[in-house]
PDB file of C-alpha atoms and ligand atoms in Angstrom:
ATOM      1  CA  MET A 111     -10.474 -21.307  20.749  1.00 97.00           C
ATOM      2  CA  TYR A 112      -8.610 -21.547  17.486  1.00 98.00           C
ATOM      3  CA  ALA A 113      -8.967 -19.778  14.150  1.00 98.00           C
ATOM      4  CA  LEU A 114      -8.103 -21.419  10.865  1.00 98.00           C
ATOM      5  CA  THR A 115      -6.697 -18.942   8.342  1.00 98.00           C
ATOM      6  CA  PHE A 116      -5.613 -19.862   4.819  1.00 98.00           C
ATOM      7  CA  ASP A 117      -3.359 -17.715   2.659  1.00 98.00           C
ATOM      8  CA  ASP A 118      -2.523 -17.658  -1.067  1.00 98.00           C
ATOM      9  CA  GLY A 119      -5.673 -19.317  -2.426  1.00 98.00           C
ATOM     10  CA  PRO A 120      -7.521 -20.411  -4.249  1.00 98.00           C
ATOM     11  CA  GLY A 121      -5.670 -23.479  -5.496  1.00 98.00           C
ATOM     12  CA  PRO A 122      -6.104 -27.099  -6.515  1.00 98.00           C
ATOM     13  CA  ASP A 123      -6.831 -28.291  -2.962  1.00 98.00           C
ATOM     14  CA  THR A 124      -9.246 -25.514  -1.969  1.00 98.00           C
ATOM     15  CA  SER A 125     -12.253 -27.584  -3.017  1.00 98.00           C
ATOM     16  CA  ALA A 126     -11.243 -30.535  -0.809  1.00 98.00           C
ATOM     17  CA  LEU A 127     -10.542 -28.143   2.040  1.00 98.00           C
ATOM     18  CA  LEU A 128     -13.999 -26.580   1.731  1.00 98.00           C
ATOM     19  CA  ASP A 129     -15.489 -30.088   1.801  1.00 98.00           C
ATOM     20  CA  VAL A 130     -13.664 -30.838   5.086  1.00 98.00           C
ATOM     21  CA  LEU A 131     -14.779 -27.553   6.651  1.00 98.00           C
ATOM     22  CA  ARG A 132     -18.393 -27.991   5.532  1.00 98.00           C
ATOM     23  CA  ALA A 133     -18.567 -31.552   6.858  1.00 98.00           C
ATOM     24  CA  ALA A 134     -17.312 -30.364  10.247  1.00 98.00           C
ATOM     25  CA  GLY A 135     -19.376 -27.156  10.365  1.00 98.00           C
ATOM     26  CA  VAL A 136     -16.235 -25.046  10.822  1.00 98.00           C
ATOM     27  CA  ARG A 137     -15.777 -21.578   9.315  1.00 98.00           C
ATOM     28  CA  ALA A 138     -12.381 -20.176   8.388  1.00 98.00           C
ATOM     29  CA  THR A 139     -10.785 -17.045   6.963  1.00 98.00           C
ATOM     30  CA  PHE A 140      -9.290 -17.087   3.454  1.00 98.00           C
ATOM     31  CA  PHE A 141      -6.741 -14.417   2.536  1.00 98.00           C
ATOM     32  CA  LEU A 142      -6.974 -14.664  -1.239  1.00 98.00           C
ATOM     33  CA  LEU A 143      -4.441 -13.726  -3.885  1.00 98.00           C
ATOM     34  CA  GLY A 144      -5.962 -11.654  -6.686  1.00 98.00           C
ATOM     35  CA  ARG A 145      -3.675 -13.271  -9.231  1.00 98.00           C
ATOM     36  CA  ASN A 146      -4.790 -16.788  -8.242  1.00 98.00           C
ATOM     37  CA  LEU A 147      -8.350 -15.648  -9.002  1.00 98.00           C
ATOM     38  CA  GLU A 148      -7.968 -13.434 -12.061  1.00 98.00           C
ATOM     39  CA  GLU A 149      -5.176 -15.276 -13.883  1.00 98.00           C
ATOM     40  CA  ALA A 150      -5.413 -18.568 -11.987  1.00 98.00           C
ATOM     41  CA  PRO A 151      -2.028 -19.912 -13.135  1.00 98.00           C
ATOM     42  CA  TRP A 152      -2.593 -22.954 -10.896  1.00 98.00           C
ATOM     43  CA  CYS A 153      -5.401 -24.227 -13.164  1.00 98.00           C
ATOM     44  CA  GLY A 154      -5.586 -21.930 -16.178  1.00 98.00           C
ATOM     45  CA  ASP A 155      -9.291 -21.399 -15.548  1.00 98.00           C
ATOM     46  CA  PRO A 156     -10.204 -18.105 -13.831  1.00 98.00           C
ATOM     47  CA  ALA A 157     -13.920 -19.011 -13.844  1.00 98.00           C
ATOM     48  CA  ARG A 158     -13.162 -22.147 -11.816  1.00 98.00           C
ATOM     49  CA  ALA A 159     -11.005 -20.160  -9.401  1.00 98.00           C
ATOM     50  CA  ARG A 160     -13.696 -17.540  -8.936  1.00 98.00           C
ATOM     51  CA  ALA A 161     -16.379 -20.185  -8.384  1.00 98.00           C
ATOM     52  CA  LEU A 162     -14.294 -21.647  -5.538  1.00 98.00           C
ATOM     53  CA  ALA A 163     -14.044 -18.275  -3.825  1.00 98.00           C
ATOM     54  CA  VAL A 164     -17.767 -17.603  -4.301  1.00 98.00           C
ATOM     55  CA  ARG A 165     -18.491 -21.016  -2.812  1.00 98.00           C
ATOM     56  CA  ALA A 166     -16.319 -20.238   0.220  1.00 98.00           C
ATOM     57  CA  ALA A 167     -18.183 -16.965   0.778  1.00 98.00           C
ATOM     58  CA  ARG A 168     -21.599 -18.624   0.418  1.00 98.00           C
ATOM     59  CA  GLU A 169     -20.596 -21.327   2.904  1.00 98.00           C
ATOM     60  CA  GLY A 170     -19.943 -18.690   5.546  1.00 97.00           C
ATOM     61  CA  HIS A 171     -16.180 -18.272   5.382  1.00 98.00           C
ATOM     62  CA  VAL A 172     -14.586 -14.843   5.663  1.00 98.00           C
ATOM     63  CA  LEU A 173     -12.878 -13.664   2.479  1.00 98.00           C
ATOM     64  CA  GLY A 174      -9.850 -11.454   3.050  1.00 98.00           C
ATOM     65  CA  ASN A 175      -7.175  -9.933   0.857  1.00 98.00           C
ATOM     66  CA  HIS A 176      -3.533 -11.057   0.598  1.00 98.00           C
ATOM     67  CA  THR A 177      -2.676  -8.577  -2.216  1.00 98.00           C
ATOM     68  CA  TRP A 178      -2.888  -9.299  -5.930  1.00 98.00           C
ATOM     69  CA  SER A 179       0.599 -10.589  -6.674  1.00 98.00           C
ATOM     70  CA  HIS A 180       2.358 -11.482  -3.375  1.00 98.00           C
ATOM     71  CA  LEU A 181       5.313  -9.116  -3.801  1.00 97.00           C
ATOM     72  CA  ARG A 182       8.336  -9.581  -1.560  1.00 95.00           C
ATOM     73  CA  PRO A 183       8.681  -7.061   1.330  1.00 93.00           C
ATOM     74  CA  ASP A 184      11.532  -5.153  -0.354  1.00 90.00           C
ATOM     75  CA  ARG A 185       9.068  -4.088  -3.062  1.00 93.00           C
ATOM     76  CA  TRP A 186       7.232  -2.035  -0.452  1.00 93.00           C
ATOM     77  CA  LEU A 187       6.820   0.973  -2.761  1.00 93.00           C
ATOM     78  CA  GLU A 188       4.356  -1.102  -4.780  1.00 97.00           C
ATOM     79  CA  VAL A 189       2.375  -2.560  -1.891  1.00 97.00           C
ATOM     80  CA  ALA A 190      -0.413   0.040  -1.698  1.00 98.00           C
ATOM     81  CA  ALA A 191      -1.324  -0.434  -5.352  1.00 98.00           C
ATOM     82  CA  ASP A 192      -1.080  -4.214  -5.091  1.00 98.00           C
ATOM     83  CA  LEU A 193      -3.235  -4.216  -1.949  1.00 98.00           C
ATOM     84  CA  LYS A 194      -5.950  -2.156  -3.637  1.00 98.00           C
ATOM     85  CA  ARG A 195      -5.869  -4.305  -6.763  1.00 98.00           C
ATOM     86  CA  GLY A 196      -6.325  -7.479  -4.684  1.00 98.00           C
ATOM     87  CA  GLU A 197      -9.016  -5.917  -2.528  1.00 98.00           C
ATOM     88  CA  ALA A 198     -11.087  -4.997  -5.588  1.00 98.00           C
ATOM     89  CA  VAL A 199     -11.073  -8.645  -6.667  1.00 98.00           C
ATOM     90  CA  VAL A 200     -12.222  -9.819  -3.223  1.00 98.00           C
ATOM     91  CA  ARG A 201     -14.995  -7.208  -3.158  1.00 98.00           C
ATOM     92  CA  ALA A 202     -16.237  -8.389  -6.555  1.00 98.00           C
ATOM     93  CA  VAL A 203     -16.301 -12.014  -5.399  1.00 98.00           C
ATOM     94  CA  ARG A 204     -18.178 -11.097  -2.242  1.00 98.00           C
ATOM     95  CA  ALA A 205     -20.725  -9.132  -4.279  1.00 98.00           C
ATOM     96  CA  GLU A 206     -21.192 -12.102  -6.617  1.00 98.00           C
ATOM     97  CA  ALA A 207     -21.835 -14.273  -3.548  1.00 98.00           C
ATOM     98  CA  GLY A 208     -24.569 -11.853  -2.500  1.00 97.00           C
ATOM     99  CA  LEU A 209     -22.775 -10.472   0.543  1.00 96.00           C
ATOM    100  CA  PRO A 210     -23.044  -6.809   1.552  1.00 94.00           C
ATOM    101  CA  ASP A 211     -20.025  -4.580   0.949  1.00 94.00           C
ATOM    102  CA  GLY A 212     -17.820  -3.940   3.972  1.00 94.00           C
ATOM    103  CA  PRO A 213     -14.235  -3.838   5.187  1.00 95.00           C
ATOM    104  CA  VAL A 214     -11.949  -6.498   3.683  1.00 98.00           C
ATOM    105  CA  PRO A 215      -9.575  -8.087   6.211  1.00 98.00           C
ATOM    106  CA  PHE A 216      -5.957  -7.910   5.097  1.00 98.00           C
ATOM    107  CA  ARG A 217      -2.820  -9.972   5.613  1.00 98.00           C
ATOM    108  CA  LEU A 218       0.642  -8.991   4.364  1.00 98.00           C
ATOM    109  CA  PRO A 219       2.519 -11.479   2.200  1.00 98.00           C
ATOM    110  CA  TYR A 220       5.272 -13.029   4.385  1.00 96.00           C
ATOM    111  CA  GLY A 221       3.851 -11.282   7.479  1.00 96.00           C
ATOM    112  CA  VAL A 222       5.737  -8.523   9.276  1.00 95.00           C
ATOM    113  CA  ARG A 223       9.457  -8.746   8.504  1.00 93.00           C
ATOM    114  CA  LEU A 224      12.785  -7.069   8.937  1.00 92.00           C
ATOM    115  CA  VAL A 225      13.795  -5.681   5.543  1.00 89.00           C
ATOM    116  CA  GLU A 226      17.251  -4.749   4.241  1.00 87.00           C
ATOM    117  CA  GLN A 227      17.184  -1.328   2.655  1.00 83.00           C
ATOM    118  CA  THR A 228      19.570   1.180   1.149  1.00 86.00           C
ATOM    119  CA  LEU A 229      18.897   4.528   2.805  1.00 84.00           C
ATOM    120  CA  PRO A 230      20.222   7.986   1.923  1.00 87.00           C
ATOM    121  CA  ALA A 231      23.052   9.127   4.207  1.00 89.00           C
ATOM    122  CA  PRO A 232      25.223  12.263   4.406  1.00 89.00           C
ATOM    123  CA  SER A 233      28.078  10.529   2.605  1.00 87.00           C
ATOM    124  CA  GLY A 234      26.099   8.633  -0.030  1.00 91.00           C
ATOM    125  CA  THR A 235      23.977   5.690   1.035  1.00 91.00           C
ATOM    126  CA  LEU A 236      23.709   3.418   4.039  1.00 90.00           C
ATOM    127  CA  GLY A 237      22.751  -0.250   4.139  1.00 90.00           C
ATOM    128  CA  ALA A 238      20.293  -0.766   6.977  1.00 88.00           C
ATOM    129  CA  VAL A 239      17.873  -3.323   8.343  1.00 91.00           C
ATOM    130  CA  THR A 240      14.561  -1.747   9.286  1.00 87.00           C
ATOM    131  CA  LEU A 241      11.245  -2.945  10.632  1.00 91.00           C
ATOM    132  CA  ASP A 242       8.907  -3.681   7.749  1.00 94.00           C
ATOM    133  CA  PRO A 243       8.523  -0.512   5.630  1.00 93.00           C
ATOM    134  CA  ARG A 244       5.095  -1.746   4.510  1.00 96.00           C
ATOM    135  CA  LEU A 245       3.618  -1.001   7.957  1.00 96.00           C
ATOM    136  CA  PRO A 246       3.524   2.802   7.537  1.00 94.00           C
ATOM    137  CA  VAL A 247       2.116   2.276   4.040  1.00 96.00           C
ATOM    138  CA  LEU A 248      -0.706   0.203   5.533  1.00 97.00           C
ATOM    139  CA  ALA A 249      -1.352   2.878   8.127  1.00 96.00           C
ATOM    140  CA  SER A 250      -1.565   5.502   5.411  1.00 96.00           C
ATOM    141  CA  VAL A 251      -4.232   3.566   3.511  1.00 96.00           C
ATOM    142  CA  GLY A 252      -6.181   2.694   6.664  1.00 96.00           C
ATOM    143  CA  ARG A 253      -5.591  -1.062   6.621  1.00 96.00           C
ATOM    144  CA  ALA A 254      -4.241  -3.347   9.338  1.00 96.00           C
ATOM    145  CA  HIS A 255      -2.220  -6.548   8.963  1.00 97.00           C
ATOM    146  CA  LEU A 256      -3.822  -9.585  10.598  1.00 97.00           C
ATOM    147  CA  HIS A 257      -0.981 -11.731  11.900  1.00 97.00           C
ATOM    148  CA  TRP A 258      -1.019 -15.257  13.356  1.00 98.00           C
ATOM    149  CA  THR A 259       0.121 -16.959  16.543  1.00 98.00           C
ATOM    150  CA  SER A 260       1.990 -19.571  14.484  1.00 98.00           C
ATOM    151  CA  ASP A 261       2.602 -20.818  10.991  1.00 97.00           C
ATOM    152  CA  PHE A 262       3.658 -24.389  10.362  1.00 98.00           C
ATOM    153  CA  GLU A 263       5.545 -24.228   7.056  1.00 97.00           C
ATOM    154  CA  ASP A 264       2.757 -26.351   5.634  1.00 98.00           C
ATOM    155  CA  TRP A 265       3.705 -25.234   2.110  1.00 97.00           C
ATOM    156  CA  ALA A 266       6.864 -27.357   2.372  1.00 97.00           C
ATOM    157  CA  LEU A 267       5.153 -30.589   3.510  1.00 97.00           C
ATOM    158  CA  GLY A 268       4.830 -33.661   1.339  1.00 97.00           C
ATOM    159  CA  PRO A 269       1.355 -34.979   0.500  1.00 97.00           C
ATOM    160  CA  ALA A 270       1.503 -37.712   3.198  1.00 98.00           C
ATOM    161  CA  GLU A 271       2.513 -35.386   6.067  1.00 98.00           C
ATOM    162  CA  GLY A 272      -0.947 -34.301   7.190  1.00 98.00           C
ATOM    163  CA  GLY A 273      -0.667 -36.198  10.459  1.00 98.00           C
ATOM    164  CA  LYS A 274       2.626 -34.486  11.274  1.00 98.00           C
ATOM    165  CA  LEU A 275       1.044 -31.102  10.600  1.00 98.00           C
ATOM    166  CA  ALA A 276      -1.967 -31.921  12.790  1.00 98.00           C
ATOM    167  CA  ALA A 277       0.324 -32.869  15.693  1.00 98.00           C
ATOM    168  CA  LYS A 278       2.168 -29.532  15.410  1.00 98.00           C
ATOM    169  CA  MET A 279      -1.087 -27.568  15.306  1.00 98.00           C
ATOM    170  CA  ILE A 280      -2.552 -29.434  18.283  1.00 98.00           C
ATOM    171  CA  ALA A 281       0.626 -28.770  20.294  1.00 98.00           C
ATOM    172  CA  HIS A 282       0.406 -25.080  19.385  1.00 98.00           C
ATOM    173  CA  VAL A 283      -3.237 -24.781  20.473  1.00 98.00           C
ATOM    174  CA  GLU A 284      -2.242 -26.426  23.777  1.00 98.00           C
ATOM    175  CA  GLN A 285       0.524 -23.807  24.194  1.00 98.00           C
ATOM    176  CA  CYS A 286      -1.967 -21.007  23.568  1.00 98.00           C
ATOM    177  CA  ILE A 287      -4.420 -22.456  26.076  1.00 97.00           C
ATOM    178  CA  ALA A 288      -1.602 -22.513  28.662  1.00 98.00           C
ATOM    179  CA  LEU A 289      -0.962 -18.818  27.916  1.00 98.00           C
ATOM    180  CA  GLY A 290      -4.643 -17.945  28.094  1.00 97.00           C
ATOM    181  CA  ILE A 291      -4.845 -16.767  24.469  1.00 97.00           C
ATOM    182  CA  ASP A 292      -6.663 -17.985  21.388  1.00 98.00           C
ATOM    183  CA  ALA A 293      -4.670 -19.596  18.570  1.00 98.00           C
ATOM    184  CA  VAL A 294      -4.602 -18.088  15.088  1.00 98.00           C
ATOM    185  CA  LEU A 295      -3.244 -20.767  12.784  1.00 98.00           C
ATOM    186  CA  ASP A 296      -1.615 -19.674   9.534  1.00 98.00           C
ATOM    187  CA  LEU A 297      -2.040 -22.257   6.774  1.00 98.00           C
ATOM    188  CA  HIS A 298      -1.916 -22.227   2.983  1.00 98.00           C
ATOM    189  CA  ASP A 299      -4.381 -23.718   0.501  1.00 98.00           C
ATOM    190  CA  SER A 300      -2.311 -22.620  -2.493  1.00 98.00           C
ATOM    191  CA  GLY A 301       0.847 -20.674  -3.294  1.00 97.00           C
ATOM    192  CA  THR A 302       2.579 -18.508  -5.836  1.00 97.00           C
ATOM    193  CA  GLY A 303       3.916 -21.519  -7.693  1.00 94.00           C
ATOM    194  CA  SER A 304       7.468 -20.211  -7.452  1.00 91.00           C
ATOM    195  CA  SER A 305       9.159 -22.682  -5.104  1.00 91.00           C
ATOM    196  CA  PHE A 306       6.613 -25.073  -3.667  1.00 95.00           C
ATOM    197  CA  GLY A 307       3.889 -25.284  -6.302  1.00 96.00           C
ATOM    198  CA  TYR A 308       0.196 -25.095  -5.491  1.00 98.00           C
ATOM    199  CA  GLN A 309      -0.657 -28.537  -4.061  1.00 97.00           C
ATOM    200  CA  ARG A 310      -1.486 -28.593  -0.352  1.00 98.00           C
ATOM    201  CA  LYS A 311      -2.712 -32.116   0.371  1.00 98.00           C
ATOM    202  CA  ALA A 312      -1.047 -32.234   3.807  1.00 98.00           C
ATOM    203  CA  THR A 313      -2.848 -29.050   4.789  1.00 98.00           C
ATOM    204  CA  VAL A 314      -6.263 -30.514   3.965  1.00 98.00           C
ATOM    205  CA  GLU A 315      -5.584 -33.721   5.911  1.00 98.00           C
ATOM    206  CA  GLY A 316      -3.937 -31.873   8.800  1.00 98.00           C
ATOM    207  CA  VAL A 317      -6.958 -29.600   9.146  1.00 98.00           C
ATOM    208  CA  ARG A 318      -9.307 -32.600   9.069  1.00 98.00           C
ATOM    209  CA  GLN A 319      -7.393 -34.253  11.918  1.00 98.00           C
ATOM    210  CA  LEU A 320      -7.091 -31.033  13.944  1.00 98.00           C
ATOM    211  CA  ILE A 321     -10.835 -30.385  13.743  1.00 98.00           C
ATOM    212  CA  ALA A 322     -11.627 -33.964  14.806  1.00 98.00           C
ATOM    213  CA  GLU A 323      -9.260 -33.736  17.779  1.00 98.00           C
ATOM    214  CA  GLY A 324     -10.565 -30.287  18.657  1.00 98.00           C
ATOM    215  CA  GLN A 325     -14.118 -31.603  18.738  1.00 98.00           C
ATOM    216  CA  ARG A 326     -13.040 -34.364  21.121  1.00 98.00           C
ATOM    217  CA  ARG A 327     -11.449 -31.765  23.417  1.00 97.00           C
ATOM    218  CA  LYS A 328     -14.356 -29.283  23.160  1.00 98.00           C
ATOM    219  CA  TRP A 329     -12.209 -26.649  21.467  1.00 98.00           C
ATOM    220  CA  ARG A 330     -14.197 -24.081  19.497  1.00 97.00           C
ATOM    221  CA  SER A 331     -13.194 -22.382  16.263  1.00 97.00           C
ATOM    222  CA  PHE A 332     -13.632 -18.748  15.280  1.00 97.00           C
ATOM    223  CA  THR A 333     -12.917 -16.546  12.268  1.00 97.00           C
ATOM    224  CA  VAL A 334     -10.627 -13.525  12.220  1.00 94.00           C
ATOM    225  CA  PRO A 335     -11.037 -10.615  12.502  1.00 84.00           C
TER     226      PRO A 335
HETATM  227 ZN1   ZN B 619       1.248 -15.714   1.317  1.00 88.98          ZN
END
């Protein structure tokens, strides 16, 4: 089995992605960015952004939280507030879609990382690399990070590279089958706009091809959690 998960949305290609998923009868998990809903810098139209997320919820997809502003891991002191701010937006969208209130799945921006920190030491300070300092923060607020079995750097692909992405995803699902585990695929239907913009045409086409190949091979899809 494989799970499709999409981070950073919504964005300009979310609508096309939802069309592909609906046509195939596949449900996915969307870890939304509060800012891409409430400020929607990718389109300048928060109502349009919100309508996309409501549509995803009504079509049976799981809506999760990816924080409000996608802060880098070294800004870990701010992560609890940013998590709660993003979660409130997702809860409001789910309510608008007519879904009952319940736990909101969560995924850390950038996933679990090693983070360089300056720590207090007896003779001043000490530069150190530590396991992600956001993890104890998550534990303290009772949330868990939902990781993936692979990402594919789909945010860096050109618009015509959907076939290349599909081949990488198919190879990864095959690896997982060999290991006896299910695949959790980390993809992106938008971004923060900072380095790679918001367009994700290769992701939409790659997902279309993966689903078609998966149907031929009798693979089944599931949603996380
Ligand atoms: Zn992200």
